[in-house]
PDB file of C-alpha atoms and ligand atoms in Angstrom:
ATOM      1  CA  MET J   1     -45.117  13.903 -11.743  1.00 99.00           C
ATOM      2  CA  VAL J   2     -45.252  11.494  -8.823  1.00 99.00           C
ATOM      3  CA  CYS J   3     -42.579   9.597  -6.860  1.00 98.00           C
ATOM      4  CA  LEU J   4     -42.360   8.389  -3.275  1.00 98.00           C
ATOM      5  CA  GLY J   5     -40.929  11.341  -1.342  1.00 98.00           C
ATOM      6  CA  ASN J   6     -41.390  14.235  -3.804  1.00 98.00           C
ATOM      7  CA  ILE J   7     -37.853  15.387  -3.052  1.00 98.00           C
ATOM      8  CA  CYS J   8     -35.741  13.655  -5.728  1.00 98.00           C
ATOM      9  CA  ARG J   9     -37.241  12.233  -8.920  1.00 98.00           C
ATOM     10  CA  SER J  10     -40.605  13.967  -9.273  1.00 99.00           C
ATOM     11  CA  PRO J  11     -39.316  17.507  -8.502  1.00 98.00           C
ATOM     12  CA  LEU J  12     -36.725  17.076 -11.257  1.00 99.00           C
ATOM     13  CA  ALA J  13     -39.354  15.759 -13.708  1.00 99.00           C
ATOM     14  CA  ASP J  14     -41.563  18.701 -12.679  1.00 99.00           C
ATOM     15  CA  GLY J  15     -38.755  21.268 -13.136  1.00 98.00           C
ATOM     16  CA  LEU J  16     -37.757  19.897 -16.535  1.00 99.00           C
ATOM     17  CA  LEU J  17     -41.285  19.825 -17.950  1.00 98.00           C
ATOM     18  CA  ARG J  18     -42.203  23.187 -16.363  1.00 98.00           C
ATOM     19  CA  LYS J  19     -39.305  24.912 -18.131  1.00 98.00           C
ATOM     20  CA  LYS J  20     -39.902  23.137 -21.437  1.00 98.00           C
ATOM     21  CA  VAL J  21     -43.586  24.144 -21.568  1.00 98.00           C
ATOM     22  CA  LYS J  22     -42.751  27.681 -20.431  1.00 98.00           C
ATOM     23  CA  ASP J  23     -40.078  28.097 -23.114  1.00 98.00           C
ATOM     24  CA  LEU J  24     -42.655  27.067 -25.760  1.00 98.00           C
ATOM     25  CA  ASN J  25     -45.359  29.264 -24.161  1.00 98.00           C
ATOM     26  CA  LEU J  26     -47.693  26.266 -23.782  1.00 98.00           C
ATOM     27  CA  ASP J  27     -50.910  26.405 -21.766  1.00 98.00           C
ATOM     28  CA  VAL J  28     -49.972  23.466 -19.570  1.00 98.00           C
ATOM     29  CA  TYR J  29     -49.946  23.284 -15.765  1.00 98.00           C
ATOM     30  CA  VAL J  30     -47.230  21.086 -14.272  1.00 98.00           C
ATOM     31  CA  ASP J  31     -46.838  19.972 -10.651  1.00 99.00           C
ATOM     32  CA  SER J  32     -45.428  17.097  -8.634  1.00 99.00           C
ATOM     33  CA  ALA J  33     -46.251  15.086  -5.519  1.00 99.00           C
ATOM     34  CA  GLY J  34     -45.131  12.111  -3.468  1.00 98.00           C
ATOM     35  CA  THR J  35     -47.237   9.105  -2.560  1.00 98.00           C
ATOM     36  CA  ALA J  36     -45.733   9.314   0.968  1.00 98.00           C
ATOM     37  CA  ASN J  37     -45.956  12.216   3.399  1.00 98.00           C
ATOM     38  CA  TYR J  38     -42.386  12.072   4.791  1.00 97.00           C
ATOM     39  CA  HIS J  39     -41.172  15.271   3.135  1.00 98.00           C
ATOM     40  CA  VAL J  40     -44.261  17.480   2.940  1.00 98.00           C
ATOM     41  CA  GLY J  41     -43.253  21.153   2.889  1.00 98.00           C
ATOM     42  CA  GLU J  42     -39.567  20.405   2.289  1.00 98.00           C
ATOM     43  CA  ALA J  43     -37.383  21.676  -0.545  1.00 98.00           C
ATOM     44  CA  PRO J  44     -36.049  19.053  -2.954  1.00 98.00           C
ATOM     45  CA  ASP J  45     -32.935  17.095  -1.959  1.00 98.00           C
ATOM     46  CA  HIS J  46     -29.912  19.418  -2.337  1.00 98.00           C
ATOM     47  CA  ARG J  47     -28.170  16.866  -4.562  1.00 98.00           C
ATOM     48  CA  MET J  48     -31.096  16.964  -6.997  1.00 98.00           C
ATOM     49  CA  CYS J  49     -31.155  20.785  -6.855  1.00 98.00           C
ATOM     50  CA  GLN J  50     -27.460  20.771  -7.802  1.00 98.00           C
ATOM     51  CA  THR J  51     -28.003  18.262 -10.606  1.00 98.00           C
ATOM     52  CA  ALA J  52     -30.815  20.397 -12.017  1.00 98.00           C
ATOM     53  CA  LYS J  53     -28.624  23.511 -11.800  1.00 98.00           C
ATOM     54  CA  LYS J  54     -25.777  21.761 -13.617  1.00 98.00           C
ATOM     55  CA  PHE J  55     -28.073  21.308 -16.630  1.00 98.00           C
ATOM     56  CA  GLY J  56     -29.663  24.780 -16.520  1.00 98.00           C
ATOM     57  CA  TYR J  57     -32.805  24.111 -14.476  1.00 98.00           C
ATOM     58  CA  SER J  58     -33.888  25.405 -11.070  1.00 98.00           C
ATOM     59  CA  ILE J  59     -36.050  23.332  -8.736  1.00 98.00           C
ATOM     60  CA  ASP J  60     -35.059  25.149  -5.526  1.00 98.00           C
ATOM     61  CA  GLU J  61     -38.474  26.770  -5.116  1.00 98.00           C
ATOM     62  CA  LEU J  62     -40.486  23.528  -5.257  1.00 98.00           C
ATOM     63  CA  ARG J  63     -41.899  22.143  -1.997  1.00 98.00           C
ATOM     64  CA  GLY J  64     -42.928  18.589  -1.196  1.00 98.00           C
ATOM     65  CA  ARG J  65     -46.587  17.653  -1.053  1.00 98.00           C
ATOM     66  CA  GLN J  66     -48.482  14.390  -0.886  1.00 99.00           C
ATOM     67  CA  PHE J  67     -50.579  13.108  -3.790  1.00 99.00           C
ATOM     68  CA  VAL J  68     -54.288  13.635  -3.110  1.00 98.00           C
ATOM     69  CA  VAL J  69     -57.354  12.070  -4.737  1.00 98.00           C
ATOM     70  CA  SER J  70     -58.392  15.464  -6.144  1.00 98.00           C
ATOM     71  CA  ASP J  71     -55.213  15.377  -8.283  1.00 99.00           C
ATOM     72  CA  PHE J  72     -57.205  13.027 -10.528  1.00 99.00           C
ATOM     73  CA  ASP J  73     -59.561  15.978 -11.175  1.00 98.00           C
ATOM     74  CA  THR J  74     -56.828  18.612 -11.488  1.00 98.00           C
ATOM     75  CA  PHE J  75     -54.600  16.755 -13.989  1.00 98.00           C
ATOM     76  CA  ASP J  76     -55.123  15.060 -17.353  1.00 98.00           C
ATOM     77  CA  LEU J  77     -51.876  13.077 -17.149  1.00 98.00           C
ATOM     78  CA  ILE J  78     -50.278  11.590 -14.036  1.00 99.00           C
ATOM     79  CA  TYR J  79     -46.786  10.148 -14.422  1.00 99.00           C
ATOM     80  CA  ALA J  80     -45.379   7.670 -11.908  1.00 99.00           C
ATOM     81  CA  MET J  81     -41.600   7.294 -11.614  1.00 99.00           C
ATOM     82  CA  ASP J  82     -41.688   3.586 -10.703  1.00 99.00           C
ATOM     83  CA  LYS J  83     -44.049   0.641 -10.416  1.00 99.00           C
ATOM     84  CA  SER J  84     -44.511   1.049  -6.674  1.00 98.00           C
ATOM     85  CA  ASN J  85     -45.589   4.684  -7.156  1.00 98.00           C
ATOM     86  CA  LEU J  86     -47.887   3.544  -9.970  1.00 98.00           C
ATOM     87  CA  SER J  87     -49.520   0.935  -7.763  1.00 98.00           C
ATOM     88  CA  ASN J  88     -49.966   3.413  -4.891  1.00 98.00           C
ATOM     89  CA  ILE J  89     -51.584   5.979  -7.186  1.00 99.00           C
ATOM     90  CA  LEU J  90     -53.869   3.365  -8.738  1.00 98.00           C
ATOM     91  CA  LYS J  91     -55.067   2.309  -5.258  1.00 98.00           C
ATOM     92  CA  LEU J  92     -56.557   5.802  -4.938  1.00 98.00           C
ATOM     93  CA  ALA J  93     -58.262   5.797  -8.353  1.00 99.00           C
ATOM     94  CA  ARG J  94     -62.046   6.096  -8.094  1.00 98.00           C
ATOM     95  CA  ASN J  95     -63.005   4.944 -11.568  1.00 98.00           C
ATOM     96  CA  GLN J  96     -61.689   3.952 -14.988  1.00 98.00           C
ATOM     97  CA  GLU J  97     -61.267   7.588 -16.015  1.00 98.00           C
ATOM     98  CA  ASP J  98     -58.814   8.103 -13.130  1.00 99.00           C
ATOM     99  CA  VAL J  99     -56.953   4.884 -13.998  1.00 99.00           C
ATOM    100  CA  GLN J 100     -56.501   5.946 -17.617  1.00 98.00           C
ATOM    101  CA  LYS J 101     -54.696   9.148 -16.602  1.00 98.00           C
ATOM    102  CA  VAL J 102     -51.844   7.268 -14.919  1.00 99.00           C
ATOM    103  CA  ALA J 103     -48.712   5.943 -16.659  1.00 99.00           C
ATOM    104  CA  LEU J 104     -45.100   5.079 -15.981  1.00 99.00           C
ATOM    105  CA  ILE J 105     -43.135   8.098 -17.217  1.00 99.00           C
ATOM    106  CA  LEU J 106     -40.445   6.039 -18.972  1.00 99.00           C
ATOM    107  CA  ASN J 107     -43.092   4.426 -21.187  1.00 99.00           C
ATOM    108  CA  GLU J 108     -43.078   7.811 -22.982  1.00 98.00           C
ATOM    109  CA  SER J 109     -39.445   7.405 -24.047  1.00 98.00           C
ATOM    110  CA  HIS J 110     -39.319   3.567 -24.009  1.00 98.00           C
ATOM    111  CA  PRO J 111     -42.861   2.521 -25.016  1.00 98.00           C
ATOM    112  CA  GLU J 112     -44.304  -0.576 -23.369  1.00 98.00           C
ATOM    113  CA  LYS J 113     -41.008  -1.482 -21.660  1.00 98.00           C
ATOM    114  CA  ASN J 114     -42.338  -0.610 -18.173  1.00 98.00           C
ATOM    115  CA  LEU J 115     -38.929   0.729 -17.115  1.00 99.00           C
ATOM    116  CA  GLU J 116     -38.532   2.576 -13.807  1.00 99.00           C
ATOM    117  CA  VAL J 117     -36.688   5.752 -12.824  1.00 99.00           C
ATOM    118  CA  PRO J 118     -34.326   4.408 -10.136  1.00 98.00           C
ATOM    119  CA  ASP J 119     -34.535   6.045  -6.721  1.00 97.00           C
ATOM    120  CA  PRO J 120     -31.215   7.952  -6.369  1.00 98.00           C
ATOM    121  CA  TYR J 121     -31.695   8.703  -2.656  1.00 96.00           C
ATOM    122  CA  TYR J 122     -28.986   6.298  -1.447  1.00 96.00           C
ATOM    123  CA  GLY J 123     -26.802   6.794  -4.542  1.00 97.00           C
ATOM    124  CA  GLY J 124     -24.126   9.287  -5.578  1.00 97.00           C
ATOM    125  CA  GLU J 125     -23.586  11.784  -8.379  1.00 97.00           C
ATOM    126  CA  LYS J 126     -23.680   9.070 -11.052  1.00 98.00           C
ATOM    127  CA  GLU J 127     -27.160   7.969  -9.961  1.00 98.00           C
ATOM    128  CA  PHE J 128     -28.463  11.560  -9.903  1.00 98.00           C
ATOM    129  CA  ILE J 129     -27.146  12.201 -13.418  1.00 98.00           C
ATOM    130  CA  GLU J 130     -28.694   8.964 -14.636  1.00 98.00           C
ATOM    131  CA  VAL J 131     -32.065  10.178 -13.312  1.00 98.00           C
ATOM    132  CA  TYR J 132     -31.549  13.499 -15.111  1.00 98.00           C
ATOM    133  CA  ASN J 133     -30.787  11.751 -18.420  1.00 98.00           C
ATOM    134  CA  LEU J 134     -33.829   9.480 -18.181  1.00 99.00           C
ATOM    135  CA  LEU J 135     -36.180  12.318 -17.228  1.00 99.00           C
ATOM    136  CA  ASN J 136     -34.757  14.745 -19.767  1.00 99.00           C
ATOM    137  CA  GLU J 137     -35.458  12.224 -22.531  1.00 99.00           C
ATOM    138  CA  ALA J 138     -38.963  11.409 -21.251  1.00 99.00           C
ATOM    139  CA  THR J 139     -39.949  15.061 -20.793  1.00 99.00           C
ATOM    140  CA  ASP J 140     -38.740  15.827 -24.325  1.00 99.00           C
ATOM    141  CA  VAL J 141     -41.190  13.218 -25.645  1.00 98.00           C
ATOM    142  CA  ILE J 142     -44.008  14.543 -23.431  1.00 98.00           C
ATOM    143  CA  THR J 143     -43.298  18.117 -24.566  1.00 98.00           C
ATOM    144  CA  ALA J 144     -43.469  17.067 -28.227  1.00 98.00           C
ATOM    145  CA  SER J 145     -46.826  15.375 -27.588  1.00 98.00           C
ATOM    146  CA  ILE J 146     -48.395  18.498 -25.999  1.00 98.00           C
ATOM    147  CA  LYS J 147     -46.754  21.230 -28.084  1.00 97.00           C
ATOM    148  CA  HIS J 148     -50.088  22.010 -29.806  1.00 96.00           C
ATOM    149  CA  ILE J 149     -51.554  23.272 -26.486  1.00 97.00           C
ATOM    150  CA  LYS J 150     -50.633  26.916 -27.080  1.00 94.00           C
ATOM    151  CA  LYS J 151     -51.636  29.844 -24.878  1.00 92.00           C
TER     152      LYS J 151
HETATM  153  P1  LIG A   1     -37.999  10.285  -4.305  1.00 84.56           P
HETATM  154  O1  LIG A   1     -36.806   9.703  -3.411  1.00 84.56           O
HETATM  155  O2  LIG A   1     -39.153   9.306  -4.147  1.00 84.56           O
HETATM  156  O3  LIG A   1     -37.429  10.271  -5.668  1.00 84.56           O
HETATM  157  O4  LIG A   1     -38.317  11.656  -3.763  1.00 84.56           O
HETATM  158  C1  LIG A   1     -36.958   9.407  -2.057  1.00 84.56           C
HETATM  159  C2  LIG A   1     -36.746  10.381  -1.126  1.00 84.56           C
HETATM  160  C3  LIG A   1     -36.872  10.102   0.219  1.00 84.56           C
HETATM  161  C4  LIG A   1     -37.195   8.838   0.620  1.00 84.56           C
HETATM  162  C5  LIG A   1     -37.419   7.848  -0.316  1.00 84.56           C
HETATM  163  C6  LIG A   1     -37.303   8.145  -1.663  1.00 84.56           C
HETATM  164  N1  LIG A   1     -37.294   8.531   1.994  1.00 84.56           N
HETATM  165  O5  LIG A   1     -37.502   7.352   2.330  1.00 84.56           O
HETATM  166  O6  LIG A   1     -37.199   9.452   2.838  1.00 84.56           O
END
């Protein structure tokens, strides 16, 4: 799960999918990163931690890190929150195999629409809840598509 800062959108996407795969006992490794390095080592934004908590998820323990080229080797699927993140990830792709791993996350729930998860950083509670709703829906679809990967 990749956004710009790795403190708002991608930690929530990470926390949602992590819990969903854990609850189903799936053999799936989930992590998140930012394309920028502004918030490396930081906890997620407290407003996103509160939003997660409100819906029964905890992302307090996550820490920001920057996307690295070796993430193309570590992960089978790389989800970008918006088109700018997508473009920044694709700039680091080394070959077609890397490129094929990357997708806009909302294309899971809204196929081929190329919708973006809006950055809530300068928004209020309404914007944070909107991000939760979009990512909850998308991670439900992702979970359904990987539910055969049992431990
Ligand atoms: P995120 O939100 O990409 O969803 O983590 C942002 C967080 C911080 C900044 C930008 C976006 N920032 O410019 O510091």
